[in-house]
XYZ file of C-alpha atoms in Angstrom:
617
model
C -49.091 199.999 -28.005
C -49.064 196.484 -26.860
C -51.985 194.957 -24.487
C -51.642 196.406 -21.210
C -51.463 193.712 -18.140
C -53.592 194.087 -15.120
C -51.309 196.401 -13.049
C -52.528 199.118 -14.754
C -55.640 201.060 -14.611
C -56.971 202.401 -17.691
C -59.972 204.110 -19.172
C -61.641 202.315 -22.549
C -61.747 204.813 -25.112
C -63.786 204.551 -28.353
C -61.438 205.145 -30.997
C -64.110 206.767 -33.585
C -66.117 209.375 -30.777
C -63.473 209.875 -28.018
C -65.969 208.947 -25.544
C -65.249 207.117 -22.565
C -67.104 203.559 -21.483
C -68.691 203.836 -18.180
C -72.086 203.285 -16.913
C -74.804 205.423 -17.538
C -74.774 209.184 -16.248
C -78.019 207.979 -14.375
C -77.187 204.106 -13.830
C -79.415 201.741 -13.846
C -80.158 198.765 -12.086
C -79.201 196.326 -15.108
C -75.671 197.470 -14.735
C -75.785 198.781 -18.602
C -72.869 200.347 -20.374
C -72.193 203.028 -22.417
C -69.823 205.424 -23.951
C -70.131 208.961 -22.671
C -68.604 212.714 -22.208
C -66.887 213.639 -19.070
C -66.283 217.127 -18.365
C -63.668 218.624 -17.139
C -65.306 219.744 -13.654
C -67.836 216.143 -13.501
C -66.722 212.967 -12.529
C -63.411 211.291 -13.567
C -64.008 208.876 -16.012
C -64.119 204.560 -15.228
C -61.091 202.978 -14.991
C -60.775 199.384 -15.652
C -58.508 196.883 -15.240
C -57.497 193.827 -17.632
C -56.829 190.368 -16.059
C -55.063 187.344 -18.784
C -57.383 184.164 -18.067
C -55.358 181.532 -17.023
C -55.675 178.359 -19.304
C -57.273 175.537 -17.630
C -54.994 172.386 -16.241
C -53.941 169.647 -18.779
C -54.745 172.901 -21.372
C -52.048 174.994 -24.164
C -50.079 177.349 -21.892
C -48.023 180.463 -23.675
C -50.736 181.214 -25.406
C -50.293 183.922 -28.375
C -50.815 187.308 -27.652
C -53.830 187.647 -29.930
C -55.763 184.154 -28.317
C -54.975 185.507 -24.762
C -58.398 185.953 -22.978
C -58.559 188.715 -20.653
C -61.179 189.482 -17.787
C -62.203 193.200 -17.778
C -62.519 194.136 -14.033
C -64.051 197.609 -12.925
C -61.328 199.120 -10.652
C -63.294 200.489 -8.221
C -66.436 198.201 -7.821
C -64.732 195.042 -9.025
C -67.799 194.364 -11.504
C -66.429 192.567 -14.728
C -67.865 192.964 -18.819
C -70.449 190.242 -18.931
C -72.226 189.252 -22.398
C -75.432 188.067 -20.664
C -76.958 186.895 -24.371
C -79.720 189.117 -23.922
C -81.994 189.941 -27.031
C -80.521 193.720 -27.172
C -77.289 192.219 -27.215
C -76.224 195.160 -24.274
C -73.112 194.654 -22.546
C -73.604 194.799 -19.065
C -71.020 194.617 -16.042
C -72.085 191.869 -13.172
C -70.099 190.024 -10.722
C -67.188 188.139 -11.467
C -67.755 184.328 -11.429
C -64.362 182.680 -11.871
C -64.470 180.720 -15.274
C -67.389 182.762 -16.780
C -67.070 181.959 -20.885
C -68.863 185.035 -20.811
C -66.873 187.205 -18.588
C -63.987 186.470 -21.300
C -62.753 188.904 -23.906
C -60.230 188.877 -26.391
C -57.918 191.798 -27.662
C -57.841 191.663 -31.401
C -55.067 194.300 -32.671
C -56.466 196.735 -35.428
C -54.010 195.956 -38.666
C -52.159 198.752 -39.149
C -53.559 201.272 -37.017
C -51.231 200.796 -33.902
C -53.204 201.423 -30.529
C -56.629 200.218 -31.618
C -58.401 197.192 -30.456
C -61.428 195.008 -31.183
C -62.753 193.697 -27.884
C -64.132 190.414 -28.783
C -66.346 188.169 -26.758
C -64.647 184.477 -26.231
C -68.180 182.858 -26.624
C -69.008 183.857 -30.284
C -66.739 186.185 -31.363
C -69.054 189.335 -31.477
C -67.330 192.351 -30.600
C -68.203 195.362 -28.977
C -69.747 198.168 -30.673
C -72.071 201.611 -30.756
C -75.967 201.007 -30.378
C -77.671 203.674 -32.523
C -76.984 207.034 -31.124
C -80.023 208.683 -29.347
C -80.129 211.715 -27.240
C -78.717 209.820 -23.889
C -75.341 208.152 -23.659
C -74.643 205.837 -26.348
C -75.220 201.918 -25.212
C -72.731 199.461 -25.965
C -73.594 196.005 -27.808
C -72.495 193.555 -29.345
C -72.544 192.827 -33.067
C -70.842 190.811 -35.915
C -66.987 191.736 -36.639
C -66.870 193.931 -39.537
C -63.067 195.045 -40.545
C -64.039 198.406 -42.008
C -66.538 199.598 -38.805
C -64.513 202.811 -36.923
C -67.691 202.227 -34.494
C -65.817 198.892 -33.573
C -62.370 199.964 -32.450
C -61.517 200.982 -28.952
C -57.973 202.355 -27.390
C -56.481 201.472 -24.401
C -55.308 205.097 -21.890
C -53.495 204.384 -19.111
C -54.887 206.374 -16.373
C -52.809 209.204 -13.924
C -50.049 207.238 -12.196
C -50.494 206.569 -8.225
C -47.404 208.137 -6.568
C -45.652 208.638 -3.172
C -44.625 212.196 -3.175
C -46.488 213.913 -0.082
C -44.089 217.222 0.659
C -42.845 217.414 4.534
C -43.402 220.418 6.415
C -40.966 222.137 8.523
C -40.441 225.027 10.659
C -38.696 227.879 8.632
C -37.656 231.183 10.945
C -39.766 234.682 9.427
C -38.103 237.874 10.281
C -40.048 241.036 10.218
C -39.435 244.496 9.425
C -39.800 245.526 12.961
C -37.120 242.612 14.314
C -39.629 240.356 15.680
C -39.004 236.736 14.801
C -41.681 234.674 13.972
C -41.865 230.648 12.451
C -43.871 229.044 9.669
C -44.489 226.223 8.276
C -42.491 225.523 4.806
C -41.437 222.598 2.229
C -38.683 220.440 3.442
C -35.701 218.782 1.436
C -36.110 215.978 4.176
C -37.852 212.201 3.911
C -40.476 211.207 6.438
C -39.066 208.043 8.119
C -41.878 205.505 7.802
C -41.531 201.596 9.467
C -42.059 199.381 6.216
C -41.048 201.781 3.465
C -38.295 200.989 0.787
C -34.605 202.598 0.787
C -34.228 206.094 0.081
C -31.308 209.191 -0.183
C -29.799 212.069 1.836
C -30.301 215.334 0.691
C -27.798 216.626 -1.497
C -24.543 217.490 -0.415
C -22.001 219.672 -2.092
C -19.461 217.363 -2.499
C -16.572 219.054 -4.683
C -16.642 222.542 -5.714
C -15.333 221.745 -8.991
C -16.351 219.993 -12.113
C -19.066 222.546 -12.737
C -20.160 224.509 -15.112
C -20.277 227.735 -13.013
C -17.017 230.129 -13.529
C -15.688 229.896 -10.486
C -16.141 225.564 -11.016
C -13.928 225.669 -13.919
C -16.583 226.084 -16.477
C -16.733 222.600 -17.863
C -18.966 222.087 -20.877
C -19.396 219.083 -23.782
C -17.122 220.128 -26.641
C -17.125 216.407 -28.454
C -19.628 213.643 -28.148
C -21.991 213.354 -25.569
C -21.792 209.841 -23.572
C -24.644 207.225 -22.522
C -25.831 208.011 -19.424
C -25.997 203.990 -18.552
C -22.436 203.294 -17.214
C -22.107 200.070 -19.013
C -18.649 198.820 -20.497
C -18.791 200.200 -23.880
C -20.068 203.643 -23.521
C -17.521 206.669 -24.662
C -17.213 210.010 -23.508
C -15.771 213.496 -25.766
C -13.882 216.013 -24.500
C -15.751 218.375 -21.537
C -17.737 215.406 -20.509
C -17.409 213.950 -16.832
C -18.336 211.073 -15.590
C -17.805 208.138 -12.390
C -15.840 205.090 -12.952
C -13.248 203.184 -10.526
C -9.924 204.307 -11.316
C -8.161 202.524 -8.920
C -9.630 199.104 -8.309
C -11.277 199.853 -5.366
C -14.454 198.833 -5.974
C -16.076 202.890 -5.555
C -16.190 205.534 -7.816
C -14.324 208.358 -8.682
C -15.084 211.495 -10.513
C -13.085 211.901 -13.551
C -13.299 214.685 -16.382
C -11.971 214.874 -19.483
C -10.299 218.418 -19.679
C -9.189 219.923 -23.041
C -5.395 220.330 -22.861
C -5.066 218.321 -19.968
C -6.635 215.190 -21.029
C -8.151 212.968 -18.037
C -8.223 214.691 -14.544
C -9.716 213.019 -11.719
C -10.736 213.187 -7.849
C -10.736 209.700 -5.895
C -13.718 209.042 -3.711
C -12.597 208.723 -0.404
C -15.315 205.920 0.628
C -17.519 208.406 2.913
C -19.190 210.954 0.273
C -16.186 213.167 -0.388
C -13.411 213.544 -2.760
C -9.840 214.140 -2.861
C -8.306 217.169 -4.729
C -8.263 217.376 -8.448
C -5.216 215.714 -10.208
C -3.906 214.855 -13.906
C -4.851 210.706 -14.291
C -3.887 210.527 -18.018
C -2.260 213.430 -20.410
C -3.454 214.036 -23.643
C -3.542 211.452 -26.901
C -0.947 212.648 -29.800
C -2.369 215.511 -31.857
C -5.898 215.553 -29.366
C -9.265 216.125 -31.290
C -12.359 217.165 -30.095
C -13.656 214.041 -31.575
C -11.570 211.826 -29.501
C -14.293 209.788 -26.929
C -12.652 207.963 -23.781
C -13.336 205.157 -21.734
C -12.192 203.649 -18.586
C -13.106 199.875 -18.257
C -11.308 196.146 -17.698
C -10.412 195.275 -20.629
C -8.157 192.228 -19.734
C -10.347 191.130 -16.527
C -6.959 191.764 -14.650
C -8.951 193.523 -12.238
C -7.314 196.737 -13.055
C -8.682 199.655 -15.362
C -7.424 200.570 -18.330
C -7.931 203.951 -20.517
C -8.981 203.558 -23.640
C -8.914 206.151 -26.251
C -10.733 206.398 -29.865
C -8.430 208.233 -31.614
C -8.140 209.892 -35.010
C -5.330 207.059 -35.829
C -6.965 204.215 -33.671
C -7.293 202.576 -30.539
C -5.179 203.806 -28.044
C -4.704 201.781 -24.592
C -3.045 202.785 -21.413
C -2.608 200.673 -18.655
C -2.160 201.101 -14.765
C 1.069 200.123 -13.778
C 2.058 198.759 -10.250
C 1.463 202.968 -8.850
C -1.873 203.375 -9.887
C -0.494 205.542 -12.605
C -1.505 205.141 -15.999
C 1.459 205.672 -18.698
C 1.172 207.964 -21.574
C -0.284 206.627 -24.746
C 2.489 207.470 -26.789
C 3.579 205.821 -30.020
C 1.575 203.246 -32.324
C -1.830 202.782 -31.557
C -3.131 199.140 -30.552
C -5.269 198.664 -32.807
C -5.457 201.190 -36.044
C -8.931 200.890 -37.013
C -12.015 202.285 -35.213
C -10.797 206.083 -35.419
C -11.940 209.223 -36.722
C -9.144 209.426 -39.288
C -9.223 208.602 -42.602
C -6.764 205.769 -42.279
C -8.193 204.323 -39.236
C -11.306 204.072 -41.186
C -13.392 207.142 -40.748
C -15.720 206.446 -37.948
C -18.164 209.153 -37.105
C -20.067 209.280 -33.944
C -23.281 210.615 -35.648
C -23.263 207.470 -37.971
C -21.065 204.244 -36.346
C -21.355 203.348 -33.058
C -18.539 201.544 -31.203
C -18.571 199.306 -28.158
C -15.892 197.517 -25.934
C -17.680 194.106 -25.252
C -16.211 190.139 -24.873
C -17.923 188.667 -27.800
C -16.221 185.569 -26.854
C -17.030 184.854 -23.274
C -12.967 184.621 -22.434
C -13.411 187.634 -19.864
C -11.638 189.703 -22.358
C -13.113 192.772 -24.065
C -13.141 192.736 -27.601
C -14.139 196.343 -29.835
C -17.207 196.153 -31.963
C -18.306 198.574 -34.325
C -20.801 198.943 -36.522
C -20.126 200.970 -39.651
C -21.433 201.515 -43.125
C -21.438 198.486 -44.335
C -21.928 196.366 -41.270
C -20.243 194.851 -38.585
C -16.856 194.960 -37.818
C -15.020 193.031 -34.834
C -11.840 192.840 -33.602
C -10.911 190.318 -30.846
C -8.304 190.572 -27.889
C -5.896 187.328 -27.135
C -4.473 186.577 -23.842
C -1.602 188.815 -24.994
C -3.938 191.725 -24.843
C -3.158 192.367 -28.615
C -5.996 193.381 -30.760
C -6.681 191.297 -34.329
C -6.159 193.701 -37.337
C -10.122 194.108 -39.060
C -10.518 191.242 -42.021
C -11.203 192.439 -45.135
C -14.970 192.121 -45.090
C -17.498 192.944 -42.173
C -18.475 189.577 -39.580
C -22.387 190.815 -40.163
C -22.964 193.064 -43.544
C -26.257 194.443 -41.807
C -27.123 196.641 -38.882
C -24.668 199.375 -40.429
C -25.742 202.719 -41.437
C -25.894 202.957 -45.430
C -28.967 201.198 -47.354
C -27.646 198.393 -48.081
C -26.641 197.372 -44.732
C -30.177 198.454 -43.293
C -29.904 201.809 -42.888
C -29.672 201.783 -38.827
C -29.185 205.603 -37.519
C -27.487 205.986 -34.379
C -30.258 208.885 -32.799
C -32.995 206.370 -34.081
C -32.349 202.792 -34.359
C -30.511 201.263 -30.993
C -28.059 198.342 -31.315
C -26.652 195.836 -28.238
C -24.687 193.402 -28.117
C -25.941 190.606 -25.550
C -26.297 187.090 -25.353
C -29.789 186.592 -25.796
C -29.030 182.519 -25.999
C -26.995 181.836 -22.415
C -24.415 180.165 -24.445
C -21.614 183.333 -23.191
C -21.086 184.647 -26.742
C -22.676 187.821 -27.445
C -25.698 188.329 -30.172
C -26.554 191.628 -31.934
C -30.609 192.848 -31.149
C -31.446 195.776 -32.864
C -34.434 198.131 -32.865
C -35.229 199.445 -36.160
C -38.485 201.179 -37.610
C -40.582 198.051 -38.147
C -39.485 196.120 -34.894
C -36.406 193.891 -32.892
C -34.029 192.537 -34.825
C -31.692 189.506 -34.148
C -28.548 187.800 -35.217
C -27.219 185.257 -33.036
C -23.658 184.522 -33.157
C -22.450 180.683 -33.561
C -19.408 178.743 -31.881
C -17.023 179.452 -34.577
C -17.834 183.454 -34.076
C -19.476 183.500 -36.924
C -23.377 185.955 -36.807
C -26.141 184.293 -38.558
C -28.202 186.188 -40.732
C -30.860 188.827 -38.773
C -34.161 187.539 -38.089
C -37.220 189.750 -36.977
C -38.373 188.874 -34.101
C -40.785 191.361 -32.858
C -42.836 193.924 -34.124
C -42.211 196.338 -31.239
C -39.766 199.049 -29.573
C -39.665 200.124 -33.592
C -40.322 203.376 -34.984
C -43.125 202.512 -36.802
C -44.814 201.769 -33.222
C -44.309 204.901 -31.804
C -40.525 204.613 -30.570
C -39.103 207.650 -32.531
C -35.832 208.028 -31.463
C -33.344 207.043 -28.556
C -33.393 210.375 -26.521
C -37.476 210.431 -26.601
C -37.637 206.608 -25.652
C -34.398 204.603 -24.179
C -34.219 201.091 -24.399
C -32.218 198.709 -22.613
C -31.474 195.254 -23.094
C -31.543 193.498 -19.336
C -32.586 190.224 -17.114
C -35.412 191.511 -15.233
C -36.103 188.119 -13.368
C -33.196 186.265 -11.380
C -31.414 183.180 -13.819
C -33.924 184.255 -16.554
C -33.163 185.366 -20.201
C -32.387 189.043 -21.178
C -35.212 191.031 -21.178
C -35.819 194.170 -23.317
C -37.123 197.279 -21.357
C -38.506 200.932 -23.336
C -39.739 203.698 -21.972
C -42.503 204.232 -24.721
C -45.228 206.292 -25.029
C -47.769 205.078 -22.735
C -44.928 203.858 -20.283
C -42.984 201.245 -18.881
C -42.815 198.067 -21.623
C -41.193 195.097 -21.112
C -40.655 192.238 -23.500
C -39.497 189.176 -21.807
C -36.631 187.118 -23.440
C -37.703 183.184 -24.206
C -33.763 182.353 -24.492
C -33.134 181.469 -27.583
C -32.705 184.846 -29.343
C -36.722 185.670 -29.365
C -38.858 187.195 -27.147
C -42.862 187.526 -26.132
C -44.607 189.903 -26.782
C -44.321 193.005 -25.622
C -46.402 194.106 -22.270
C -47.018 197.833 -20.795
C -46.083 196.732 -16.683
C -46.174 200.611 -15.426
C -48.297 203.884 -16.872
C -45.292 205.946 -15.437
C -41.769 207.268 -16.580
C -43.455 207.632 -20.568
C -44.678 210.587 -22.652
C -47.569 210.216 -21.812
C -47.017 210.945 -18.131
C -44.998 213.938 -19.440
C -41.750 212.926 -19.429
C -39.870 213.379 -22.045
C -35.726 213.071 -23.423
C -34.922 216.664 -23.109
C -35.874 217.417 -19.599
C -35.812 214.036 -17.721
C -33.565 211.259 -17.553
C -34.437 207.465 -17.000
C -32.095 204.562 -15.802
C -31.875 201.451 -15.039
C -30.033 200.470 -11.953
C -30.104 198.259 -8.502
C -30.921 200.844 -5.815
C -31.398 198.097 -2.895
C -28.881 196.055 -3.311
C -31.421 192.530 -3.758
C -30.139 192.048 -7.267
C -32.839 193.063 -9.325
C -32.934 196.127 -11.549
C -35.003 199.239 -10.241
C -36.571 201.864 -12.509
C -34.843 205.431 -11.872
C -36.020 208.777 -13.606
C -35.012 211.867 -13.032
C -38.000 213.878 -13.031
C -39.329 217.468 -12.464
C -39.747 217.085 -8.468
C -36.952 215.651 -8.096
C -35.616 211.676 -8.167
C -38.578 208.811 -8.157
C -37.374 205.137 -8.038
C -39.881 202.202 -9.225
C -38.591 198.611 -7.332
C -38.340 195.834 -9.316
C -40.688 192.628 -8.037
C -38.198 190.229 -9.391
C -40.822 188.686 -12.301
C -40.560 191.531 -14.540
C -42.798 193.953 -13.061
C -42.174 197.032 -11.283
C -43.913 198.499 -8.246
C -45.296 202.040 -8.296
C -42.822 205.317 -8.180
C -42.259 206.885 -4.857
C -39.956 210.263 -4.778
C -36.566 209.153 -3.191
C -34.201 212.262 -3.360
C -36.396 215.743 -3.989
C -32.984 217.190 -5.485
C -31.505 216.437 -8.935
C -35.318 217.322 -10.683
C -35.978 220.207 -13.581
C -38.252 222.288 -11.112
C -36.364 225.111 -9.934
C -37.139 223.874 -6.458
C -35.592 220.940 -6.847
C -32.480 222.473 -8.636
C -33.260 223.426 -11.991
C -30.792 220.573 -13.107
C -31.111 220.839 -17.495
C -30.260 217.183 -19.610
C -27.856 219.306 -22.137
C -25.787 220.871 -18.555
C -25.631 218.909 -15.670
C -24.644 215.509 -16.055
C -26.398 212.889 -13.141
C -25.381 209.397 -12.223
C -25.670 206.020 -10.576
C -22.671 204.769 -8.963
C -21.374 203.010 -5.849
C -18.918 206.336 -4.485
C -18.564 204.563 -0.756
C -17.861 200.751 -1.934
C -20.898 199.770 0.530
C -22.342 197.451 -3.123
C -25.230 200.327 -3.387
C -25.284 203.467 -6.041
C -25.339 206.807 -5.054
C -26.732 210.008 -6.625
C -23.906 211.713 -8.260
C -24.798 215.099 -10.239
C -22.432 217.671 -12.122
C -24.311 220.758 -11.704
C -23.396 224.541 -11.305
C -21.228 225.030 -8.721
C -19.590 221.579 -8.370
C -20.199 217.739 -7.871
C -23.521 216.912 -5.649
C -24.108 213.792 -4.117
C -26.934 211.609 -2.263
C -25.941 209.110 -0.387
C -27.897 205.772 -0.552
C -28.500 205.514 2.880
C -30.288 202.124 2.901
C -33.055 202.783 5.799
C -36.846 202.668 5.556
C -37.810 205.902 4.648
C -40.527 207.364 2.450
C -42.253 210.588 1.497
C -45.744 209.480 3.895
């Protein structure tokens, strides 16, 4: 886990006892610590919060991550750790003096043992440690490193998140047995307007009564590959799936699903929440497959859509004439490489991952894949033709067999982004030991991968993509992409330095991770703009319902409040399952905000973004 920042509260945890630091059960006038139980039905445990010392002026800024001096701040009284250099070495809490030596501690990583910590004082590099046990609470001091002491290594919990989800009470009619009427009080669906508070949702509506997977709403389920919930050009959807993209240029989003034996149907939004009938957009690919995936995107930066099609015998592009039509995608394929069949190279969704991206920067969208051996790329001219594949991979790692790394797709996530700002696209991936890099030069040509960060890796806790997403994204306005995780512990962000590396990692929020009980197969987390302000929100789909953390704009993210109490796991708030009901992000009315859209039983539901000031309390 990397070293929290001071947003969070946390409790101190020895590593070796489980016991929690705190003051005494009794405390004493001295302001003493020590590590103790706390039961169930006592008091809650300390919390603490960690605060980076700034360097003084005319000093080394961007310090490393180990050398960074932190102040540890009681979160309740606001006492700090002091090392008052008393003969029984006790560790004490006092009041903060600003520039204390001894108010100063550093956060020494244990090697190998991910999570643990020395806590070391800046003055002479004691760290803290277990007094002799007695029959009382254990007293902390502090005593001379020693690598191999358990009794020196502490962890780092994040404590309960603070959330805005107070339920609203409403009048609910109560009929008797006799015919009297009566009224009580019951949950609401609605929001409590509040002056001050941030944007929030309708309740749902039942927009379409279609697209479902009810009987009577035609039934849809996945029959090929499932598609990334994220929206971004690039992702691919199998047969059954539905999903919202623009169809007709109209800046807002239509449904479209992709219906065996029909191929792409769709219903246009009609700018106000609701959606035309249901009609045929595209008919099906020669000799359809299950494992066909689809895609609707600008490939030519025309301004129009286009369909595009991974097909068993290649790439297959439609697109929309003068009409709004798009024409059959008959005959040869654009590009014969990149499909399931044999002789369009064998590309299987559990093992090569394929993305529509301008490498280039030309406002054209290229296809990148990464196979076996490595990574293949295939450019687009101003012609819109597509370069046949060379004979050997641009990049021969980041592909699935050994010698090319060994990246699996449910394990190891790849992006292309330009991590540099010089508009041509580098590969990051996240593999078991950490980030991985290879920038790509002005002749198109990808350097050799670098590791640059020993985070978002297995081997640190990240076990696969549906457990923990991670997105590559610029969290700060004109600043560098960023890489965001949901890990264990939480929110992490590592902040891009532009030039293809980034800092080290930081835990910014103790919400939306496992250990705040979310998890890939009942929730579902997002990153999108909710406001409208041009900074990326936190969105997770959670068992209450929808909860939305702002962005601040520096890479931090406010606390959750509940936003929509629809769309959640909890039977109350729909009983919506990850494998069913497919939920999205987009902008249905063309107002520049995204909507709630959500596939679920009996049709298509939607939330409208109703940009007011309304909260939960």
């Amino acid at each position: 886990m990397p070293v929290p920042t001071e947003e969070l509260k946390l409790e101190i945890v020895h590593a070796a006892t489980g016991k929690t630091l705190g003051a005494k059960a009794a405390p004493s006038a001295d302001g003493a610590l020590v590590v103790r139980d706390f039961p169930d039905d006592g008091p809650s445990p300390e919390q603490w919060q960690l605060t980076p010392v700034q360097p003084a002026k005319g000093g080394q800024g961007g310090q490393a991550q180990d050398d960074q001096a932190y102040v540890i701040r009681n979160a309740v009284s606001g006492k700090v750790l002091d090392n008052p250099a008393a003969a029984d070495r006790g560790v004490r809490q006092g009041a903060a003096a600003a520039g204390k030596k001894s108010q100063q501690w550093r956060l020494v990583p244990v090697a190998g043992e991910a999570g643990l910590y020395f806590i070391e004082g800046a003055t002479d590099g004691a760290v803290l440690d277990l007094d002799d046990p007695g029959p009382d609470d254990t007293r902390i001091v502090l005593r001379e490193y020693d690598d191999g002491a358990a009794s020196q290594r502490w962890r780092f919990v994040p404590a309960e998140p603070e959330r805005i989800s107070d339920p609203v009470l409403r009048w609910s009619p109560l009929n008797h047995w006799n015919g009297r009427q009566s009224w009580r009080l019951a949950r609401s669906t609605a929001l409590r307007p509040t002056p001050g508070a941030t944007p929030s949702f309708s309740d749902l509506l039942l927009a379409v009564e279609g697209f479902g997977s009810d009987k009577d709403a035609g039934e849809w389920k996945n029959e090929g590959a499932p598609r990334s919930p994220s929206g971004q050009p690039g992702w691919w959807a199998g047969a059954g799936a539905r999903f919202l993209v623009d169809t007709t240029g109209a800046k807002r989003a239509d449904i479209v699903g992709l219906k065996p034996g029909k191929g792409a149907v769709t219903s246009s939004s009609r700018g106000d929440g609701t959606f035309d009938d249901e009609r045929v957009l595209h008919p099906p690919v020669p000799s359809p497959s299950p494992a066909d995936l689809w895609t609707v995107v600008d490939t030519t930066g025309d301004g129009k859509p286009d369909i595009v099609v991974l097909a068993a015998d290649g790439v297959r592009v439609s697109s929309q004439g003068e009409d709004g039509t798009f024409a059959p995608a008959g005959g040869q394929p654009a590009l014969k490489a990149f499909g399931h069949g044999a002789p369009a190279g064998g590309w299987l969704v559990d093992r090569h991952p394929r993305f529509l991206v301008d490498t280039t920067g030309d406002g054209r969208l290229d296809v990148v894949g990464c196979h076996d051996d490595g990574v293949w790329v295939s450019l687009q001219d101003e012609e819109g033709k597509f370069a046949p594949l060379a004979d050997e991979p641009a990049l021969k790692a980041f592909g699935h067999s050994a010698e090319a790394g060994g990246w699996l797709v449910d394990r190891h996530p790849r992006f292309f982004v330009d991590t540099t700002g010089d508009g041509r696209l580098d590969v990051v991936g996240c593999h078991d030991d950490g980030v991985w890099v290879s920038l790509q030069d002005e002749d198109g040509t990808f350097a050799e991968p670098l590791y640059v960060l020993d985070d978002f890796g297995v081997e640190q806790g990240w076990s696969s993509i549906e457990e923990h997403p991670r997105f590559l994204i610029k969290t700060t306005e004109g600043g560098a992409q960023d890489i965001v995780g949901f890990g264990p512990q939480g929110v992490v962000v590592a902040r891009g330095r532009g030039d293809g590396t980034f800092e080290p990692a930081k835990l910014v929020l103790n919400d939306f991770g496992l250990a705040q009980g979310w998890t890939g197969g009942k929730h579902l987390r997002l990153l999108a703009d909710v406001t409208g302000d041009g900074n990326t929100d936190i969105v997770g789909f959670g068992n209450e319902g929808v909860w939305v953390s702002h962005s601040r704009g520096d890479g931090r993210f406010e606390q959750a409040q509940l936003v929509c109490r629809g769309f959640g796991y909890d039977e109350d708030a729909g009983g919506w399952r990850v494998d069913r009901h497919h939920r999205f992000l987009a902008d249905i009315t063309g107002e520049g905000r995204v909507d709630i859209v959500g596939f679920g039983g009996p049709g298509v539901h939607v939330a409208r973004n109703l940009y007011r000031r309304f909260r939960t309390r």
